[in-house]
């Protein structure tokens, strides 16, 4: 028995009004007997790229407490990640004048403009939790950010999107940034398996990372991929649930 009780209104059904019996608010058909499955989607998501060892030009960003609104201003948050202009949103108000011409900001300068590693000051990515801050970094092919400290949510968003956040001491970050200023185009190498950063002068710096975060990055596992690692167990549970709860289906 399926009973669909609704309050009586004088107006006809429609947006923001009671829906017809047997119809949910979105207008699609409904039955008392529902199927236990997840709806499929035609949207194809790009797989997360594994991070093993990486070497690239690095750029020093000498801005303490650089928050996510500086990384990507709020007015760009509704723009799609596949927007051709998305790469320009990174640090936009530092990189561009009001007339959209470039400033003298270091990330605009050759060879720093080719950088794929950022070396930053304290509290990088503080402020709001916007994941678009990581999207803007990825749109510029940034694979790693090195800083003494990170905003907690921004750090987590980096991990979930395949961008490696590396915590080094403030003294070491300052030292590396000085070297990068003195040697434009200098490269930094990062070995995630060994948890070692090799600076421009080949000095090595060890860093710590949570073991699960390390596994995710090494194997390119986003949240969906992490779940699908247990796909066999999930399917077994669904079959068992259906078998033991036939009255639902």
Short mmCIF file of C-alpha atoms in Angstrom, two decimals:
data_model
loop_
_atom_site.label_atom_id
_atom_site.label_comp_id
_atom_site.label_asym_id
_atom_site.label_seq_id
_atom_site.Cartn_x
_atom_site.Cartn_y
_atom_site.Cartn_z
CA UNK A 1 0.00 0.00 0.00
CA UNK A 2 1.34 3.40 -0.98
CA UNK A 3 -0.28 6.52 0.53
CA UNK A 4 0.69 9.96 -0.74
CA UNK A 5 -0.83 12.62 1.51
CA UNK A 6 -0.45 16.28 0.64
CA UNK A 7 -1.97 19.51 1.92
CA UNK A 8 -4.73 20.95 -0.27
CA UNK A 9 -4.01 24.24 -1.98
CA UNK A 10 -6.19 26.26 -4.31
CA UNK A 11 -3.41 26.76 -6.84
CA UNK A 12 -2.28 24.27 -9.45
CA UNK A 13 0.91 22.33 -9.04
CA UNK A 14 4.15 23.75 -10.36
CA UNK A 15 7.44 25.24 -9.19
CA UNK A 16 7.34 25.75 -5.45
CA UNK A 17 3.82 24.21 -5.23
CA UNK A 18 2.55 20.76 -4.20
CA UNK A 19 3.27 18.14 -6.81
CA UNK A 20 0.67 15.75 -8.24
CA UNK A 21 0.11 12.45 -6.47
CA UNK A 22 2.70 9.91 -7.56
CA UNK A 23 5.10 12.64 -8.74
CA UNK A 24 8.12 13.97 -6.82
CA UNK A 25 8.93 17.66 -6.92
CA UNK A 26 11.22 17.30 -9.93
CA UNK A 27 8.33 15.97 -12.08
CA UNK A 28 9.69 12.50 -12.75
CA UNK A 29 7.54 9.45 -12.18
CA UNK A 30 7.61 7.71 -8.86
CA UNK A 31 6.64 4.29 -7.64
CA UNK A 32 6.32 2.87 -4.16
CA UNK A 33 8.72 0.12 -5.27
CA UNK A 34 12.11 1.72 -5.81
CA UNK A 35 15.29 0.18 -7.14
CA UNK A 36 18.37 0.03 -4.94
CA UNK A 37 21.01 1.46 -7.24
CA UNK A 38 22.97 4.65 -7.90
CA UNK A 39 22.00 6.77 -10.85
CA UNK A 40 24.57 6.76 -13.63
CA UNK A 41 25.93 9.93 -15.16
CA UNK A 42 27.25 10.65 -18.62
CA UNK A 43 29.77 13.17 -17.32
CA UNK A 44 33.29 11.80 -17.65
CA UNK A 45 35.78 12.97 -15.03
CA UNK A 46 39.48 13.16 -15.83
CA UNK A 47 41.44 10.64 -13.75
CA UNK A 48 43.72 12.02 -11.06
CA UNK A 49 47.34 11.90 -12.15
CA UNK A 50 49.66 9.89 -9.84
CA UNK A 51 52.51 11.76 -8.19
CA UNK A 52 55.76 9.79 -7.87
CA UNK A 53 58.80 11.93 -8.66
CA UNK A 54 58.60 15.37 -10.19
CA UNK A 55 61.09 18.05 -11.21
CA UNK A 56 60.19 21.49 -12.52
CA UNK A 57 60.94 25.20 -12.49
CA UNK A 58 59.86 26.74 -9.19
CA UNK A 59 58.62 30.23 -8.39
CA UNK A 60 58.91 31.99 -5.00
CA UNK A 61 55.68 33.53 -3.68
CA UNK A 62 56.65 35.87 -0.84
CA UNK A 63 53.15 36.48 0.53
CA UNK A 64 52.42 35.39 4.12
CA UNK A 65 48.83 34.38 4.83
CA UNK A 66 47.92 34.21 1.15
CA UNK A 67 44.26 33.24 1.40
CA UNK A 68 42.08 31.43 -1.09
CA UNK A 69 40.43 34.70 -2.15
CA UNK A 70 43.82 35.86 -3.38
CA UNK A 71 44.49 32.50 -5.02
CA UNK A 72 41.18 32.81 -6.91
CA UNK A 73 38.91 35.83 -6.32
CA UNK A 74 35.30 35.08 -5.43
CA UNK A 75 33.91 36.60 -8.63
CA UNK A 76 35.39 33.69 -10.62
CA UNK A 77 33.95 30.87 -8.51
CA UNK A 78 30.97 30.24 -10.79
CA UNK A 79 33.16 29.76 -13.85
CA UNK A 80 33.51 26.20 -15.11
CA UNK A 81 36.86 24.46 -14.77
CA UNK A 82 36.99 23.95 -18.53
CA UNK A 83 36.67 27.70 -19.15
CA UNK A 84 39.54 28.59 -21.56
CA UNK A 85 40.39 31.57 -19.31
CA UNK A 86 40.53 29.55 -16.08
CA UNK A 87 44.31 29.62 -15.83
CA UNK A 88 44.21 33.43 -15.67
CA UNK A 89 42.12 33.32 -12.49
CA UNK A 90 45.08 32.11 -10.40
CA UNK A 91 46.33 35.04 -8.30
CA UNK A 92 44.40 37.19 -10.77
CA UNK A 93 44.38 40.48 -8.88
CA UNK A 94 48.12 40.22 -8.30
CA UNK A 95 48.87 39.31 -11.93
CA UNK A 96 46.55 41.67 -13.80
CA UNK A 97 45.57 45.33 -13.74
CA UNK A 98 41.94 46.44 -13.94
CA UNK A 99 42.33 46.78 -17.73
CA UNK A 100 43.48 43.11 -17.86
CA UNK A 101 47.09 43.97 -18.72
CA UNK A 102 49.81 42.11 -16.85
CA UNK A 103 51.45 43.50 -13.73
CA UNK A 104 55.08 42.95 -12.80
CA UNK A 105 54.13 40.10 -10.47
CA UNK A 106 56.79 37.40 -10.41
CA UNK A 107 54.55 34.66 -11.83
CA UNK A 108 54.20 36.74 -15.01
CA UNK A 109 57.96 36.99 -15.50
CA UNK A 110 59.93 34.61 -17.70
CA UNK A 111 61.15 32.00 -16.73
CA UNK A 112 59.01 31.94 -13.57
CA UNK A 113 55.89 31.88 -15.75
CA UNK A 114 56.78 28.27 -16.65
CA UNK A 115 56.90 27.20 -12.99
CA UNK A 116 55.04 24.08 -11.89
CA UNK A 117 56.12 24.26 -8.26
CA UNK A 118 55.33 27.11 -5.87
CA UNK A 119 57.47 27.88 -2.81
CA UNK A 120 55.38 30.00 -0.47
CA UNK A 121 55.34 31.72 2.89
CA UNK A 122 53.39 30.79 6.03
CA UNK A 123 49.69 29.87 6.07
CA UNK A 124 49.26 29.35 2.33
CA UNK A 125 45.62 28.75 1.35
CA UNK A 126 44.02 30.05 4.54
CA UNK A 127 40.55 31.60 4.47
CA UNK A 128 37.47 30.07 2.83
CA UNK A 129 37.30 26.42 1.84
CA UNK A 130 36.86 26.97 -1.91
CA UNK A 131 38.11 23.99 -3.90
CA UNK A 132 38.40 26.32 -6.89
CA UNK A 133 41.68 27.53 -5.40
CA UNK A 134 43.17 24.12 -6.19
CA UNK A 135 41.46 24.07 -9.58
CA UNK A 136 43.19 27.35 -10.47
CA UNK A 137 46.56 25.90 -9.49
CA UNK A 138 45.93 22.76 -11.54
CA UNK A 139 44.84 24.85 -14.53
CA UNK A 140 48.35 26.33 -14.48
CA UNK A 141 49.93 22.84 -14.32
CA UNK A 142 51.11 23.38 -10.74
CA UNK A 143 51.88 19.94 -9.28
CA UNK A 144 53.26 20.91 -5.87
CA UNK A 145 53.20 23.74 -3.35
CA UNK A 146 55.90 24.01 -0.69
CA UNK A 147 55.15 26.11 2.39
CA UNK A 148 55.75 26.12 6.15
CA UNK A 149 52.01 25.84 6.89
CA UNK A 150 48.75 25.51 4.96
CA UNK A 151 45.11 26.22 5.57
CA UNK A 152 43.76 22.85 6.70
CA UNK A 153 40.92 22.58 4.17
CA UNK A 154 43.08 23.83 1.31
CA UNK A 155 45.70 21.20 2.21
CA UNK A 156 43.02 18.50 2.07
CA UNK A 157 41.68 19.81 -1.24
CA UNK A 158 45.18 19.62 -2.70
CA UNK A 159 45.51 15.96 -1.71
CA UNK A 160 42.08 15.10 -3.14
CA UNK A 161 42.97 16.63 -6.51
CA UNK A 162 46.46 15.19 -6.96
CA UNK A 163 48.44 18.30 -6.03
CA UNK A 164 51.20 17.64 -3.50
CA UNK A 165 51.37 20.06 -0.54
CA UNK A 166 54.79 19.88 1.13
CA UNK A 167 55.44 21.26 4.60
CA UNK A 168 58.98 22.44 5.23
CA UNK A 169 60.17 24.70 8.03
CA UNK A 170 59.84 28.47 7.60
CA UNK A 171 63.63 28.78 7.62
CA UNK A 172 64.02 26.22 4.84
CA UNK A 173 61.25 27.77 2.74
CA UNK A 174 62.82 31.21 3.14
CA UNK A 175 66.20 29.82 2.13
CA UNK A 176 64.79 28.12 -0.97
CA UNK A 177 62.89 31.25 -2.02
CA UNK A 178 66.08 33.31 -1.76
CA UNK A 179 67.83 30.83 -4.06
CA UNK A 180 64.97 31.01 -6.55
CA UNK A 181 65.16 34.81 -6.61
CA UNK A 182 68.91 34.62 -7.17
CA UNK A 183 68.63 31.97 -9.89
CA UNK A 184 65.51 32.51 -12.06
CA UNK A 185 64.51 29.31 -13.79
CA UNK A 186 66.09 27.08 -11.13
CA UNK A 187 64.39 23.74 -10.64
CA UNK A 188 63.28 21.76 -7.63
CA UNK A 189 62.87 17.98 -7.55
CA UNK A 190 60.40 16.15 -5.30
CA UNK A 191 60.46 12.42 -4.60
CA UNK A 192 57.22 11.49 -2.86
CA UNK A 193 58.18 7.86 -2.31
CA UNK A 194 61.31 8.93 -0.41
CA UNK A 195 59.63 12.10 0.95
CA UNK A 196 62.55 14.29 -0.12
CA UNK A 197 62.74 17.72 -1.74
CA UNK A 198 65.95 18.61 -3.61
CA UNK A 199 66.45 22.37 -3.67
CA UNK A 200 68.05 24.51 -6.39
CA UNK A 201 71.48 23.93 -4.81
CA UNK A 202 70.80 20.16 -4.57
CA UNK A 203 70.40 20.33 -0.81
CA UNK A 204 67.91 17.73 0.39
CA UNK A 205 64.98 18.40 2.70
CA UNK A 206 62.91 15.61 4.23
CA UNK A 207 59.19 16.13 4.72
CA UNK A 208 56.38 14.30 6.49
CA UNK A 209 53.04 13.30 5.00
CA UNK A 210 50.16 11.20 6.27
CA UNK A 211 50.48 7.61 5.06
CA UNK A 212 46.98 7.51 3.53
CA UNK A 213 47.54 10.84 1.75
CA UNK A 214 50.77 9.45 0.37
CA UNK A 215 49.05 6.32 -0.96
CA UNK A 216 46.34 8.41 -2.59
CA UNK A 217 48.86 10.62 -4.39
CA UNK A 218 51.19 7.81 -5.43
CA UNK A 219 48.29 5.92 -6.98
CA UNK A 220 46.26 8.86 -8.28
CA UNK A 221 43.20 8.04 -6.17
CA UNK A 222 40.52 10.69 -5.79
CA UNK A 223 37.50 10.20 -3.50
CA UNK A 224 35.59 8.20 -6.10
CA UNK A 225 38.59 6.01 -6.90
CA UNK A 226 39.14 5.39 -3.19
CA UNK A 227 35.56 4.17 -2.92
CA UNK A 228 35.87 1.99 -6.02
CA UNK A 229 38.85 0.24 -4.41
CA UNK A 230 36.10 -1.50 -2.38
CA UNK A 231 33.78 -2.11 -5.33
CA UNK A 232 33.69 -5.89 -4.88
CA UNK A 233 32.67 -5.52 -1.22
CA UNK A 234 30.08 -2.87 -2.11
CA UNK A 235 28.49 -5.06 -4.77
CA UNK A 236 28.44 -8.04 -2.40
CA UNK A 237 26.69 -5.92 0.22
CA UNK A 238 24.09 -4.71 -2.30
CA UNK A 239 23.33 -8.26 -3.44
CA UNK A 240 23.03 -9.45 0.14
CA UNK A 241 20.86 -6.48 1.08
CA UNK A 242 18.52 -7.12 -1.84
CA UNK A 243 18.33 -10.83 -0.96
CA UNK A 244 17.49 -10.16 2.70
CA UNK A 245 15.10 -7.29 2.07
CA UNK A 246 12.99 -8.48 -0.85
CA UNK A 247 9.96 -6.67 0.52
CA UNK A 248 11.54 -3.35 -0.43
CA UNK A 249 12.06 -4.10 -4.08
#
